[in-house]
XYZ file of C-alpha atoms in Angstrom:
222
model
C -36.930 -33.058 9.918
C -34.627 -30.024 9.217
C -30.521 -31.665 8.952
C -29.121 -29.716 6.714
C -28.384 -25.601 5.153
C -27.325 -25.074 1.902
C -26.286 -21.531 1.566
C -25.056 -19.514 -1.718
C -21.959 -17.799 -1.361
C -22.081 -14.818 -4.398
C -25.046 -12.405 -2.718
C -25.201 -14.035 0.448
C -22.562 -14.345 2.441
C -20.862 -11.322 0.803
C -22.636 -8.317 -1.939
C -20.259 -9.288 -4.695
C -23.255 -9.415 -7.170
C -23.519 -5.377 -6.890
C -19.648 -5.438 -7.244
C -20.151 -7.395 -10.177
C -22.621 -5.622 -11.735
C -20.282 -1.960 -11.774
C -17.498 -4.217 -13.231
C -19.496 -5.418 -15.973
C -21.587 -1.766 -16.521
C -18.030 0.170 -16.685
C -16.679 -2.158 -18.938
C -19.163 -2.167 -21.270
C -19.429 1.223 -21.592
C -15.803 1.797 -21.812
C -15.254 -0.781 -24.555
C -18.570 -1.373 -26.675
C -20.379 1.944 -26.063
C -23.054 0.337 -24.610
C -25.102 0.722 -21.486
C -25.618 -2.724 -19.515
C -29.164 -2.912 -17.778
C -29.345 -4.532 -14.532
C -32.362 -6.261 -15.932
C -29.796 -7.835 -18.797
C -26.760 -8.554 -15.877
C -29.820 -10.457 -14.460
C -29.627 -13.124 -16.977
C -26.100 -14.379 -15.100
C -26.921 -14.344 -11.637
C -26.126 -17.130 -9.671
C -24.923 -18.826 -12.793
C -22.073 -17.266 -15.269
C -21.594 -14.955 -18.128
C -21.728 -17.086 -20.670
C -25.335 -16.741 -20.487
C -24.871 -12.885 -20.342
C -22.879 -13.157 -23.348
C -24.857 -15.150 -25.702
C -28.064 -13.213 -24.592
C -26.246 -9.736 -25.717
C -24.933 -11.649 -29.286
C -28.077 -12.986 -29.890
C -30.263 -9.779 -29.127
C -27.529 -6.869 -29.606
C -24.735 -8.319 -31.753
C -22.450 -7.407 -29.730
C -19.871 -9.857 -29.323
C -17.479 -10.317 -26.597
C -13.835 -11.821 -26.337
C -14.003 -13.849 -22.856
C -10.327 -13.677 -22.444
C -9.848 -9.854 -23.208
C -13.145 -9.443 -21.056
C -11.395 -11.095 -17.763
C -8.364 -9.938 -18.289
C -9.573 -6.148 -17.959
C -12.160 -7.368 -15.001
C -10.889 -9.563 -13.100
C -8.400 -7.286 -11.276
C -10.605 -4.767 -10.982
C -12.917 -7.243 -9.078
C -10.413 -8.543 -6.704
C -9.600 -4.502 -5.950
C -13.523 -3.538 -5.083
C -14.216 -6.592 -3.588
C -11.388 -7.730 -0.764
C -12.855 -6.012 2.164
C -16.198 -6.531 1.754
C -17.598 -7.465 4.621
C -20.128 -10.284 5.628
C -23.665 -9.453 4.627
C -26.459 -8.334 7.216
C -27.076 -11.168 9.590
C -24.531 -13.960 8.056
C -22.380 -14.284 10.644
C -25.115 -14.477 13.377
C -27.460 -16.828 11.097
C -24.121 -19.402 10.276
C -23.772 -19.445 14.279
C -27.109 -20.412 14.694
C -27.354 -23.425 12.192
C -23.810 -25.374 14.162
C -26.115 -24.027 17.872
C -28.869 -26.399 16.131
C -26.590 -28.955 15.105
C -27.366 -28.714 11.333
C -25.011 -29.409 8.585
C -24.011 -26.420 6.877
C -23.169 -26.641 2.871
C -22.039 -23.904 0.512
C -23.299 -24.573 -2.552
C -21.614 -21.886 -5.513
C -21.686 -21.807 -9.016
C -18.388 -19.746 -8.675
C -14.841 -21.238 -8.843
C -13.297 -22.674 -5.011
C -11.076 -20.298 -5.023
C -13.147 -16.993 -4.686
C -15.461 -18.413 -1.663
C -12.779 -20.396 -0.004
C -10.375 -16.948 0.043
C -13.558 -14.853 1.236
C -14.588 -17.355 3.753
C -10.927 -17.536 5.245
C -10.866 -13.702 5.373
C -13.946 -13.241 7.118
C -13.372 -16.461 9.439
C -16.058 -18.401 8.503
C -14.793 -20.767 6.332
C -14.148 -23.554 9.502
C -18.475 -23.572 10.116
C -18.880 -25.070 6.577
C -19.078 -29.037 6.669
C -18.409 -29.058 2.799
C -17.961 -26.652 0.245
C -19.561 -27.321 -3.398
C -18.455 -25.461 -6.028
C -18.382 -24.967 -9.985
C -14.977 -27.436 -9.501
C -17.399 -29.954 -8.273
C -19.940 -30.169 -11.426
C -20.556 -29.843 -14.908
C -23.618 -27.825 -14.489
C -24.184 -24.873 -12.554
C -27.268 -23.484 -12.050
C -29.409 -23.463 -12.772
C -29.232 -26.938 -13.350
C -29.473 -28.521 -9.981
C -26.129 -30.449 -10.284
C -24.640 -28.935 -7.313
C -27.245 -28.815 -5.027
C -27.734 -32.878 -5.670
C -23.768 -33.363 -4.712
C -24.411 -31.208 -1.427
C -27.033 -33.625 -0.245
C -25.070 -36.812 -1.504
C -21.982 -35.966 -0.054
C -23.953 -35.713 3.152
C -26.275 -38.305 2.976
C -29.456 -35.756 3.412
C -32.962 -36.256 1.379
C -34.070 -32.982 -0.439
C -36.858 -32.899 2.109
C -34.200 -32.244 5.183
C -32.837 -29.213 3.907
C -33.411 -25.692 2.924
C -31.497 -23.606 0.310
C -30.536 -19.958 1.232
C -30.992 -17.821 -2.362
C -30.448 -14.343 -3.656
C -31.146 -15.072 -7.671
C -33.346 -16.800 -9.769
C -30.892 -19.067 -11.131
C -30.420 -20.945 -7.547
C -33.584 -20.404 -6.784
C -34.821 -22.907 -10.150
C -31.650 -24.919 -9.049
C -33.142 -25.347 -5.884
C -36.625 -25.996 -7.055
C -35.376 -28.535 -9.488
C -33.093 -30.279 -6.619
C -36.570 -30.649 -4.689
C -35.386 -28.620 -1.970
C -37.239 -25.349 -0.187
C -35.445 -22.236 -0.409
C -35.293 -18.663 1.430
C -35.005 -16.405 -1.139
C -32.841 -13.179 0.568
C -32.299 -10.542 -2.484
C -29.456 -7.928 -2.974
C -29.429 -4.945 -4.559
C -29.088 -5.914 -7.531
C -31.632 -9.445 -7.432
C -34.436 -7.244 -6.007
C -35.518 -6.477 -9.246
C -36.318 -10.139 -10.173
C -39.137 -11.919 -10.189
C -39.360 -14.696 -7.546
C -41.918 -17.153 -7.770
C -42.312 -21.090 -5.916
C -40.051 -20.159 -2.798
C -40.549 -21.221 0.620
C -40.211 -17.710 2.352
C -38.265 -14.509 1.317
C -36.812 -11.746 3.622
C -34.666 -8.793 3.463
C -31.963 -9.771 5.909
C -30.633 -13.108 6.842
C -31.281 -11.560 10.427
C -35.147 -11.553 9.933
C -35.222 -15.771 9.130
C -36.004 -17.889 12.410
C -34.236 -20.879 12.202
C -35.896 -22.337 15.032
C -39.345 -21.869 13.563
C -37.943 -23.185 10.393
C -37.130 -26.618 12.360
C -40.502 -27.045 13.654
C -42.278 -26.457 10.142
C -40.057 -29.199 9.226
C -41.014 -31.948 11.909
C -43.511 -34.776 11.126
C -46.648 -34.068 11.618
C -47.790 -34.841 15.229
C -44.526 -33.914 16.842
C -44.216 -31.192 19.281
């Protein structure tokens, strides 16, 4: 039986992936000369640069200072990305998991502070029963470290709860944690390649959540 949403915070709730993505393309351009694919910013979604950065060393030698990278970026983040609004459907989709009495997670390989300041802003942030972030762990995904603390610190079995997914890194998280996932790309995680999810759609507005609780029920109960 169905207790429990886990939802992603960086491509679902708000597009701060696509954000993300001009950040990193102007900067590389501006200071290595060098044209970031969205295939390559791929390689960090749902997870961190790090992996972006080795990948790019490894494969391009081209070698990037982390501090002198964030301190040219993370400004211009904050600028493009304070009034972006909830995503397609979020708002109506988080007021339909408290109507069914489900437990609502956020589960973020980003820093608190980003999700919990975007989640104030838009007024969300009180629907949440617990908030799970990169603080919380020592492995983001897409280890499944911080899917495993959501349904510990909530006392819910892997097979109660669903994931909510834009990337490829949460999705394997997920997978890994045991747990089904709705995989709901942006415009910038369309281009991966999704395999072993439960469903996929283009808007959290398309997902059912009531249908979603009855594939969930034992078998034999109406």
């Amino acid at each position: 039986m169905l207790k429990a949403v886990i939802m992603d915070f960086d491509g679902v709730i708000i597009d701060t992936e696509v954000i993300w993505y001009e950040v990193y393309k102007d900067w590389f351009h501006v200071k290595k000369n060098y044209e970031l694919a969205i295939s390559e910013f791929l390689v960090c979604v749902g997870s961190n640069y790090k992996a972006l950065f080795r990948e790019l060393e490894k494969t391009k030698e081209i070698y990037v200072d982390e501090d002198e990278f964030f301190a040219d970026t993370m400004g211009m983040f904050m600028d493009r990305s304070n009034h972006l609004p909830a995503k397609e459907g979020v708002i109506e989709f988080i007021e339909s998991i408290k109507k069914q009495n489900l437990i609502l997670l956020l589960a973020t390989s980003s820093k608190r502070k980003k999700p919990e300041t975007h989640l104030k802003r838009l007024g969300l942030i009180n629907y949440f029963d617990s908030l799970i972030t990169a603080d919380d762990v020592k492995r983001i995904k897409p280890f499944p470290d911080l899917f495993n603390l959501a349904l510990k610190t909530h006392h819910v079995e892997n097979d109660a709860a669903i994931v909510i997914e834009d990337s490829n890194n949460g999705l394997i998280a997920a997978n890994k944690a045991g747990i089904k996932t709705i995989i709901i790309p942006n415009e910038v995680t369309k281009y991966s390649e999704f395999v072993d999810y439960y469903a996929k759609y283009s808007s959290l507005r398309e997902v059912d959540l009531v249908q979603i609780k009855k594939d969930f029920e034992p078998k034999g109960v109406k």
